[in-house]
Each structure stands twice: as structure tokens, then as C-alpha cells.
CSV table of C-alpha atoms in Angstrom, one decimal:
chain,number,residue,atom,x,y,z
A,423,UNK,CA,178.9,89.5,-17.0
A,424,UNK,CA,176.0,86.8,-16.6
A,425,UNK,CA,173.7,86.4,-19.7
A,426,UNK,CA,170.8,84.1,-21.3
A,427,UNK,CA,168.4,82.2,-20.1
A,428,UNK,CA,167.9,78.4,-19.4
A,429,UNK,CA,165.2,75.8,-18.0
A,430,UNK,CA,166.6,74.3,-15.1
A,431,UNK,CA,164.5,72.1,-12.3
A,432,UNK,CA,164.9,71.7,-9.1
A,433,UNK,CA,164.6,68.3,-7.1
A,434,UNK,CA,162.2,67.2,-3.7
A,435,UNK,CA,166.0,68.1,-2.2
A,436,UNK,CA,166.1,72.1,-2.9
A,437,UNK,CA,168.8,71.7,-5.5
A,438,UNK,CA,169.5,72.9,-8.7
A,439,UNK,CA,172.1,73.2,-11.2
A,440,UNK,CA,173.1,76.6,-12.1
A,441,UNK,CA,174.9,76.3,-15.9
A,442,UNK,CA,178.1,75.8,-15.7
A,443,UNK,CA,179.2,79.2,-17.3
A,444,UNK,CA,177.5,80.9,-14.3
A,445,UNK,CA,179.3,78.9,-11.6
A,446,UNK,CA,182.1,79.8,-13.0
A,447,UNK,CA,181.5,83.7,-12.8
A,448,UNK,CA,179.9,83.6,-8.9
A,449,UNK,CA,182.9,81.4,-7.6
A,450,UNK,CA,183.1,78.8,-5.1
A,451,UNK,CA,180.9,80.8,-2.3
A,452,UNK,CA,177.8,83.3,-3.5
A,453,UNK,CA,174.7,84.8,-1.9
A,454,UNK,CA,171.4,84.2,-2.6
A,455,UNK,CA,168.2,86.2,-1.7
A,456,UNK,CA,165.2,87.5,-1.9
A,457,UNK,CA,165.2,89.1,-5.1
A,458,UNK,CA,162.7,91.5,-6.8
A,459,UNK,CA,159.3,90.2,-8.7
A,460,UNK,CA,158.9,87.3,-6.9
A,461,UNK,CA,162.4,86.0,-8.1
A,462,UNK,CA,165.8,85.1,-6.3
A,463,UNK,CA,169.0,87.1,-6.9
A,464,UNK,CA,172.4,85.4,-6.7
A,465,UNK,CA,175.4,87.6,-6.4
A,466,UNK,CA,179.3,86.8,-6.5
A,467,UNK,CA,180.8,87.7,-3.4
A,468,UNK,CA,182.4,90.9,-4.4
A,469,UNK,CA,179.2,92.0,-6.1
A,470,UNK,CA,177.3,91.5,-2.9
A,471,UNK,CA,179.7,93.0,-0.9
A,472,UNK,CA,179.4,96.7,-3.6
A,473,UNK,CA,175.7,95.9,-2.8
A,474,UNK,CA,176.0,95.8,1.3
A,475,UNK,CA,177.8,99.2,0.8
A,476,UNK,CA,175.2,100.9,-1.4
A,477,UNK,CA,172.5,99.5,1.3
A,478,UNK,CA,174.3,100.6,4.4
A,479,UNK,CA,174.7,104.0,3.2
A,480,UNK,CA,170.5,104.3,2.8
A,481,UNK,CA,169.4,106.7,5.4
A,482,UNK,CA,168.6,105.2,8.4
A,483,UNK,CA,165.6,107.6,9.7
A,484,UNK,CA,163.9,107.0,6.0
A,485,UNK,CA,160.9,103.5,6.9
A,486,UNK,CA,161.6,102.5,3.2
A,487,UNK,CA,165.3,102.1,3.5
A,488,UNK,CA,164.9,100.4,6.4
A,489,UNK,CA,161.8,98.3,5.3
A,490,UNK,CA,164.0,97.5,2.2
A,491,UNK,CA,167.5,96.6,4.0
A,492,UNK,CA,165.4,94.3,6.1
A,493,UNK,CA,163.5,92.6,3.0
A,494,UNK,CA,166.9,91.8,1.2
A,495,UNK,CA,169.2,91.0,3.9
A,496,UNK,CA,166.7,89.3,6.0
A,497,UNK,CA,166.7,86.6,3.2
A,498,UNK,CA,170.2,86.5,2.6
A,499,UNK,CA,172.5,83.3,2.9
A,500,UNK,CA,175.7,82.5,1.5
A,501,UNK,CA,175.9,79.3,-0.5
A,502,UNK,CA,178.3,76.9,-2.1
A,503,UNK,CA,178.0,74.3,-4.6
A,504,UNK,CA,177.9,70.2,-3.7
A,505,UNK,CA,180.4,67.9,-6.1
A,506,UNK,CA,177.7,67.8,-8.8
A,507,UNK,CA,177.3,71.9,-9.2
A,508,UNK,CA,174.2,72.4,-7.6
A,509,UNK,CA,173.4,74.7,-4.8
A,510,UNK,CA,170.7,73.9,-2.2
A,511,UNK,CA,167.9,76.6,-1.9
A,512,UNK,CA,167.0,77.2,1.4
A,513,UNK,CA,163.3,76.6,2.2
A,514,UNK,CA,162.1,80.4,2.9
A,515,UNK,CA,163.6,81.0,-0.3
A,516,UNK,CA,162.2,78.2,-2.2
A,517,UNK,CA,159.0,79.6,-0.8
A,518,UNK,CA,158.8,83.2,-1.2
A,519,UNK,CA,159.5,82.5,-5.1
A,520,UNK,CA,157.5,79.9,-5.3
A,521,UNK,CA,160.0,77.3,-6.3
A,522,UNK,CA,158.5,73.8,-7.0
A,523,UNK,CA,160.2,72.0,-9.6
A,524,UNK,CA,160.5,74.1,-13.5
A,525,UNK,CA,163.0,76.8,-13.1
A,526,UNK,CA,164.1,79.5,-15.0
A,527,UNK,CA,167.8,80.9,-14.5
A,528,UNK,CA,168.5,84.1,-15.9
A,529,UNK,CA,171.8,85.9,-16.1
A,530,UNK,CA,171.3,89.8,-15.6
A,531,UNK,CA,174.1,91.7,-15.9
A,532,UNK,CA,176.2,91.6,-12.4
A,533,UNK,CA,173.6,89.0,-11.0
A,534,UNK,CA,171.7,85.4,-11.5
A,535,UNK,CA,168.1,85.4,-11.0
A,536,UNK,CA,166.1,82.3,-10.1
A,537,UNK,CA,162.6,82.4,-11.2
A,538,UNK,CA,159.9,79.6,-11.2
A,539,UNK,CA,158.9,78.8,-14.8
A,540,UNK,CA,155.3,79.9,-14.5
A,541,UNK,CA,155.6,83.2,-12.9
A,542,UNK,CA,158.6,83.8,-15.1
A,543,UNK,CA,156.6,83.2,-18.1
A,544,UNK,CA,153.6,85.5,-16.9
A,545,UNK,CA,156.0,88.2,-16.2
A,546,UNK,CA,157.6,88.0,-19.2
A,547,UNK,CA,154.3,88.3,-20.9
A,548,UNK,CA,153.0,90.9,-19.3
A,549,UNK,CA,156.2,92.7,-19.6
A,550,UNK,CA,156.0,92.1,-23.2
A,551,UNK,CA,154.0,94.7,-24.7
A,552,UNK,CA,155.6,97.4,-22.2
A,553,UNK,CA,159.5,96.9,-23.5
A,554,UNK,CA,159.4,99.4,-26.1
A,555,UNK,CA,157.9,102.5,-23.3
A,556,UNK,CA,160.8,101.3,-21.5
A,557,UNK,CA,163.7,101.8,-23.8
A,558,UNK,CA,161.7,104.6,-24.7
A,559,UNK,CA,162.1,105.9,-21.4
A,560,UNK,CA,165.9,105.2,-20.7
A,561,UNK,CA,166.4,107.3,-23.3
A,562,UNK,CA,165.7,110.5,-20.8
A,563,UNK,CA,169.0,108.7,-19.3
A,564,UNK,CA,171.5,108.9,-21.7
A,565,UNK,CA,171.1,105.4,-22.2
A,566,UNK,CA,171.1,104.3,-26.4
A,567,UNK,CA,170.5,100.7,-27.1
């Protein structure tokens, strides 16, 4: 499971170093894409490949599915790490989540997200205030914190 956060940057390159407690969890090859919230998503192999199956079996006729398939695997690229542990963002990555050089690098669950620091920060503020309708609102799911 990947949890915490930590400041990360990343250099005129594209690179950045993912702790090292991370690389362990995604392996030696990963994907990263376009993620949600203006973020990147970075999934092990396997958990990309439970992903690709819940995507595929979207139905095909529905625009959204198809609009959303297209969003995620459009953006998609498999990555490794160089000799020092960092992997190189691709550009159209770099750009959609407005990379520049503070980072934030979250573990979620089944997932690493990449977030610059500023919209990371804004989100998290905003989000702030709304955590506690949230868990309020899993509850309906059988979910207890």
C-alpha cells in the first residue's frame, strides 16, 4: 500500500525522485498518466493492468466511457527508473499537471500521485473544510473510519 506525502522537485530534465519506499512498491517498470484533479497517477504494473480490465469492460456505445478511456489511456506511458531513482516525466504530462519544479508525491492507496506543489496546496485547501461531509457521506456505504 502507498502512503504519506513528500516535497519532491523536479529538474529542467523532467526528472524526479520518487522516495525510495515507493519505488520499491511500483517495481522496476510502472505507468504513469493523466490522473484526476489536475494530478498524475502512477500505477504498478499489475495494478494498471486490474485498471485496463475495469476500463475495457465500460460500455462502448456510452460517450463518457469512451471520452474517459480515451483521457486516461491517451496519456499513458510506461516508465522505468535511471541509476539514480528518478523517472523522466514525459512532456504532455509535465504539462497537463502543470509540473515546473516543487512537487508533491502522494501515496494513495493502490497508486502514487504526482501533484505540483501549488495546485496541490489549493486543493488541499479547498478540500479542507469539505472532509468531514465526506466521511459523513461514506457512511451511506458501509464504510467506518
Amino acid at each position: 500500500m502507498f502512503m504519506g506525502e513528500f516535497q519532491h522537485s523536479i529538474d529542467d530534465k523532467g526528472r524526479i525522485i520518487i522516495p525510495a519506499k515507493f519505488r520499491d512498491l511500483l517495481g522496476s517498470s510502472f505507468v504513469v498518466t493523466r490522473g484526476l484533479d489536475q494530478c498524475l497517477f502512477v500505477y504498478p504494473m499489475q495494478e494498471w493492468e486490474v485498471l485496463e480490465q475495469k476500463l475495457k469492460a465500460l460500455p462502448l456505445m456510452k460517450s463518457d466511457a469512451r471520452a474517459f478511456t480515451r483521457f486516461f489511456f491517451s496519456g499513458a506511458t510506461e516508465c522505468e527508473w535511471d541509476k539514480q531513482g528518478r523517472v523522466n516525466l514525459p512532456g504532455n504530462l509535465r504539462q497537463y499537471a502543470k509540473l515546473e519544479k516543487d512537487c508533491v508525491v502522494l501515496g494513495v492507496s493502490n497508486r502514487v500521485e504526482i501533484w505540483s506543489k501549488d495546485i496541490w496546496e489549493q486543493y488541499f485547501q479547498q478540500s479542507e473544510d469539505t472532509f468531514n461531509e465526506i466521511a459523513e457521506k461514506l457512511v451511506d456505504f458501509n464504510f467506518d473510519l
